JSON list of C-alpha atoms and ligand atoms in Angstrom, two decimals:
[
{"chain": "A", "resi": 11, "resn": "MET", "atom": "CA", "xyz": [19.22, 3.80, -25.21]},
{"chain": "A", "resi": 12, "resn": "GLY", "atom": "CA", "xyz": [15.70, 4.58, -24.15]},
{"chain": "A", "resi": 13, "resn": "ASP", "atom": "CA", "xyz": [15.12, 6.46, -21.06]},
{"chain": "A", "resi": 14, "resn": "LEU", "atom": "CA", "xyz": [14.85, 4.62, -17.77]},
{"chain": "A", "resi": 15, "resn": "ILE", "atom": "CA", "xyz": [11.46, 4.57, -16.78]},
{"chain": "A", "resi": 16, "resn": "MET", "atom": "CA", "xyz": [10.52, 4.02, -13.49]},
{"chain": "A", "resi": 17, "resn": "GLY", "atom": "CA", "xyz": [6.96, 2.03, -12.72]},
{"chain": "A", "resi": 18, "resn": "PRO", "atom": "CA", "xyz": [5.06, 2.69, -9.96]},
{"chain": "A", "resi": 19, "resn": "ARG", "atom": "CA", "xyz": [6.38, 1.15, -6.47]},
{"chain": "A", "resi": 20, "resn": "LEU", "atom": "CA", "xyz": [3.91, -1.33, -5.65]},
{"chain": "A", "resi": 21, "resn": "TYR", "atom": "CA", "xyz": [2.31, -3.01, -2.67]},
{"chain": "A", "resi": 22, "resn": "GLY", "atom": "CA", "xyz": [1.20, -6.78, -3.16]},
{"chain": "A", "resi": 23, "resn": "CYS", "atom": "CA", "xyz": [-0.85, -8.83, -0.41]},
{"chain": "A", "resi": 24, "resn": "TYR", "atom": "CA", "xyz": [1.44, -11.11, 1.44]},
{"chain": "A", "resi": 25, "resn": "LYS", "atom": "CA", "xyz": [-0.39, -14.00, 0.82]},
{"chain": "A", "resi": 26, "resn": "CYS", "atom": "CA", "xyz": [-0.44, -14.01, -3.15]},
{"chain": "A", "resi": 27, "resn": "ARG", "atom": "CA", "xyz": [1.30, -11.49, -4.35]},
{"chain": "A", "resi": 28, "resn": "ASN", "atom": "CA", "xyz": [-2.10, -9.31, -5.77]},
{"chain": "A", "resi": 29, "resn": "HIS", "atom": "CA", "xyz": [-1.41, -5.69, -6.59]},
{"chain": "A", "resi": 30, "resn": "VAL", "atom": "CA", "xyz": [-3.29, -4.13, -3.69]},
{"chain": "A", "resi": 31, "resn": "ALA", "atom": "CA", "xyz": [-2.04, -0.61, -3.96]},
{"chain": "A", "resi": 32, "resn": "ILE", "atom": "CA", "xyz": [1.08, 1.94, -4.56]},
{"chain": "A", "resi": 33, "resn": "HIS", "atom": "CA", "xyz": [3.55, 3.47, -2.63]},
{"chain": "A", "resi": 34, "resn": "ASP", "atom": "CA", "xyz": [2.99, 6.78, -3.71]},
{"chain": "A", "resi": 35, "resn": "ASP", "atom": "CA", "xyz": [-0.97, 6.92, -2.25]},
{"chain": "A", "resi": 36, "resn": "ILE", "atom": "CA", "xyz": [0.46, 6.60, 1.08]},
{"chain": "A", "resi": 37, "resn": "VAL", "atom": "CA", "xyz": [-0.95, 9.59, 3.31]},
{"chain": "A", "resi": 38, "resn": "SER", "atom": "CA", "xyz": [0.32, 8.63, 6.71]},
{"chain": "A", "resi": 39, "resn": "LYS", "atom": "CA", "xyz": [2.54, 5.58, 7.99]},
{"chain": "A", "resi": 40, "resn": "SER", "atom": "CA", "xyz": [1.92, 6.71, 11.60]},
{"chain": "A", "resi": 41, "resn": "PHE", "atom": "CA", "xyz": [-1.21, 4.48, 12.06]},
{"chain": "A", "resi": 42, "resn": "GLN", "atom": "CA", "xyz": [-1.81, 1.61, 14.23]},
{"chain": "A", "resi": 43, "resn": "SER", "atom": "CA", "xyz": [-3.99, -1.37, 14.01]},
{"chain": "A", "resi": 44, "resn": "LYS", "atom": "CA", "xyz": [-4.54, -3.93, 17.05]},
{"chain": "A", "resi": 45, "resn": "ASN", "atom": "CA", "xyz": [-1.55, -5.94, 14.98]},
{"chain": "A", "resi": 46, "resn": "GLY", "atom": "CA", "xyz": [0.82, -3.18, 15.14]},
{"chain": "A", "resi": 47, "resn": "ARG", "atom": "CA", "xyz": [2.02, -0.69, 12.61]},
{"chain": "A", "resi": 48, "resn": "ALA", "atom": "CA", "xyz": [-0.58, 0.19, 9.74]},
{"chain": "A", "resi": 49, "resn": "PHE", "atom": "CA", "xyz": [-0.37, 2.57, 6.71]},
{"chain": "A", "resi": 50, "resn": "LEU", "atom": "CA", "xyz": [-3.17, 4.91, 5.41]},
{"chain": "A", "resi": 51, "resn": "PHE", "atom": "CA", "xyz": [-3.54, 5.08, 1.64]},
{"chain": "A", "resi": 52, "resn": "SER", "atom": "CA", "xyz": [-5.57, 7.25, -0.24]},
{"chain": "A", "resi": 53, "resn": "HIS", "atom": "CA", "xyz": [-6.50, 4.48, -2.93]},
{"chain": "A", "resi": 54, "resn": "ALA", "atom": "CA", "xyz": [-6.31, 0.77, -3.09]},
{"chain": "A", "resi": 55, "resn": "GLN", "atom": "CA", "xyz": [-7.14, -1.90, -5.78]},
{"chain": "A", "resi": 56, "resn": "ASN", "atom": "CA", "xyz": [-7.85, -5.40, -6.30]},
{"chain": "A", "resi": 57, "resn": "MET", "atom": "CA", "xyz": [-9.85, -5.39, -3.22]},
{"chain": "A", "resi": 58, "resn": "TYR", "atom": "CA", "xyz": [-13.56, -5.82, -2.36]},
{"chain": "A", "resi": 59, "resn": "SER", "atom": "CA", "xyz": [-15.12, -4.58, 0.80]},
{"chain": "A", "resi": 60, "resn": "GLY", "atom": "CA", "xyz": [-17.00, -6.38, 3.52]},
{"chain": "A", "resi": 61, "resn": "ARG", "atom": "CA", "xyz": [-20.31, -5.07, 5.57]},
{"chain": "A", "resi": 62, "resn": "LYS", "atom": "CA", "xyz": [-20.08, -1.44, 6.78]},
{"chain": "A", "resi": 63, "resn": "GLU", "atom": "CA", "xyz": [-19.65, -1.67, 10.86]},
{"chain": "A", "resi": 64, "resn": "ASP", "atom": "CA", "xyz": [-19.88, 1.36, 13.46]},
{"chain": "A", "resi": 65, "resn": "ARG", "atom": "CA", "xyz": [-16.24, 0.73, 15.30]},
{"chain": "A", "resi": 66, "resn": "GLN", "atom": "CA", "xyz": [-14.69, 2.46, 18.26]},
{"chain": "A", "resi": 67, "resn": "MET", "atom": "CA", "xyz": [-11.47, 3.13, 17.69]},
{"chain": "A", "resi": 68, "resn": "MET", "atom": "CA", "xyz": [-8.59, 5.58, 19.63]},
{"chain": "A", "resi": 69, "resn": "THR", "atom": "CA", "xyz": [-9.61, 8.50, 17.44]},
{"chain": "A", "resi": 70, "resn": "GLY", "atom": "CA", "xyz": [-13.15, 8.42, 18.01]},
{"chain": "A", "resi": 71, "resn": "LEU", "atom": "CA", "xyz": [-16.31, 6.60, 16.22]},
{"chain": "A", "resi": 72, "resn": "HIS", "atom": "CA", "xyz": [-16.23, 5.65, 12.37]},
{"chain": "A", "resi": 73, "resn": "LEU", "atom": "CA", "xyz": [-18.03, 3.56, 9.76]},
{"chain": "A", "resi": 74, "resn": "VAL", "atom": "CA", "xyz": [-15.61, 1.31, 8.57]},
{"chain": "A", "resi": 75, "resn": "ALA", "atom": "CA", "xyz": [-15.58, -1.84, 6.42]},
{"chain": "A", "resi": 76, "resn": "ASP", "atom": "CA", "xyz": [-12.94, -4.77, 6.34]},
{"chain": "A", "resi": 77, "resn": "VAL", "atom": "CA", "xyz": [-11.42, -4.93, 2.99]},
{"chain": "A", "resi": 78, "resn": "HIS", "atom": "CA", "xyz": [-9.99, -8.29, 1.45]},
{"chain": "A", "resi": 79, "resn": "CYS", "atom": "CA", "xyz": [-7.67, -9.27, -1.11]},
{"chain": "A", "resi": 80, "resn": "ALA", "atom": "CA", "xyz": [-9.88, -9.82, -3.89]},
{"chain": "A", "resi": 81, "resn": "ASP", "atom": "CA", "xyz": [-7.95, -13.24, -5.18]},
{"chain": "A", "resi": 82, "resn": "CYS", "atom": "CA", "xyz": [-7.09, -15.11, -1.88]},
{"chain": "A", "resi": 83, "resn": "ARG", "atom": "CA", "xyz": [-9.57, -13.21, 0.33]},
{"chain": "A", "resi": 84, "resn": "GLU", "atom": "CA", "xyz": [-7.33, -12.19, 3.14]},
{"chain": "A", "resi": 85, "resn": "VAL", "atom": "CA", "xyz": [-8.59, -9.42, 5.50]},
{"chain": "A", "resi": 86, "resn": "LEU", "atom": "CA", "xyz": [-5.59, -6.97, 4.56]},
{"chain": "A", "resi": 87, "resn": "GLY", "atom": "CA", "xyz": [-7.12, -3.89, 6.66]},
{"chain": "A", "resi": 88, "resn": "TRP", "atom": "CA", "xyz": [-9.98, -1.38, 6.45]},
{"chain": "A", "resi": 89, "resn": "LYS", "atom": "CA", "xyz": [-11.57, 1.46, 4.75]},
{"chain": "A", "resi": 90, "resn": "TYR", "atom": "CA", "xyz": [-13.13, 4.43, 6.58]},
{"chain": "A", "resi": 91, "resn": "GLU", "atom": "CA", "xyz": [-16.33, 5.08, 5.22]},
{"chain": "A", "resi": 92, "resn": "LYS", "atom": "CA", "xyz": [-17.59, 7.59, 7.69]},
{"chain": "A", "resi": 93, "resn": "ALA", "atom": "CA", "xyz": [-15.89, 9.40, 10.40]},
{"chain": "A", "resi": 94, "resn": "TYR", "atom": "CA", "xyz": [-18.44, 11.02, 12.93]},
{"chain": "A", "resi": 95, "resn": "GLU", "atom": "CA", "xyz": [-15.83, 13.39, 14.24]},
{"chain": "A", "resi": 96, "resn": "GLU", "atom": "CA", "xyz": [-14.89, 17.00, 12.33]},
{"chain": "A", "resi": 97, "resn": "SER", "atom": "CA", "xyz": [-11.19, 16.48, 13.07]},
{"chain": "A", "resi": 98, "resn": "GLN", "atom": "CA", "xyz": [-11.50, 12.72, 11.25]},
{"chain": "A", "resi": 99, "resn": "LYS", "atom": "CA", "xyz": [-12.78, 13.47, 8.25]},
{"chain": "A", "resi": 100, "resn": "TYR", "atom": "CA", "xyz": [-9.91, 12.90, 6.01]},
{"chain": "A", "resi": 101, "resn": "LYS", "atom": "CA", "xyz": [-10.06, 9.49, 6.70]},
{"chain": "A", "resi": 102, "resn": "GLU", "atom": "CA", "xyz": [-13.11, 9.19, 4.43]},
{"chain": "A", "resi": 103, "resn": "GLY", "atom": "CA", "xyz": [-12.87, 6.99, 1.83]},
{"chain": "A", "resi": 104, "resn": "LYS", "atom": "CA", "xyz": [-9.37, 5.87, 2.69]},
{"chain": "A", "resi": 105, "resn": "PHE", "atom": "CA", "xyz": [-7.85, 2.61, 3.33]},
{"chain": "A", "resi": 106, "resn": "VAL", "atom": "CA", "xyz": [-5.78, 1.33, 6.16]},
{"chain": "A", "resi": 107, "resn": "LEU", "atom": "CA", "xyz": [-3.57, -1.59, 5.70]},
{"chain": "A", "resi": 108, "resn": "GLU", "atom": "CA", "xyz": [-1.51, -3.70, 8.20]},
{"chain": "A", "resi": 109, "resn": "LYS", "atom": "CA", "xyz": [2.19, -3.13, 7.22]},
{"chain": "A", "resi": 110, "resn": "PHE", "atom": "CA", "xyz": [2.50, -6.95, 7.88]},
{"chain": "A", "resi": 111, "resn": "LYS", "atom": "CA", "xyz": [-0.14, -8.06, 5.91]},
{"chain": "A", "resi": 112, "resn": "ILE", "atom": "CA", "xyz": [1.27, -6.11, 2.42]},
{"chain": "A", "resi": 113, "resn": "VAL", "atom": "CA", "xyz": [4.84, -6.75, 0.88]},
{"chain": "A", "resi": 114, "resn": "LYS", "atom": "CA", "xyz": [6.77, -4.40, -1.17]},
{"chain": "A", "resi": 115, "resn": "GLN", "atom": "CA", "xyz": [6.83, -5.66, -4.93]},
{"chain": "A", "resi": 116, "resn": "ILE", "atom": "CA", "xyz": [8.11, -3.46, -7.44]},
{"chain": "A", "resi": 117, "resn": "TRP", "atom": "CA", "xyz": [10.97, -1.23, -6.25]},
{"chain": "B", "resi": 1, "resn": "ZN", "atom": "ZN1", "xyz": [-3.89, -12.07, -1.57]}
]
């Protein structure tokens, strides 16, 4: 008998199941989008970014880009390219994915 190997717990796109993020990369579960709860991830994968635009949010002005699933092209959330306020700088380079648009896959 070998050791039981636990792989990373994956989140997939709710439409096509493309693996887009892993549970251990969650920085915060208390984010909010206009559609409901969202998670902040330090990394994401198998996605591409749309056009960058300044967006006014509850926590101030940010330069963001929508992120799309690389397979089905669904918008799953957004990436913070730049935060203009010092207190929000920790978000830069991180991803927000909407909770209802990602599904647990291998747990
Ligand atoms: Zn997809």
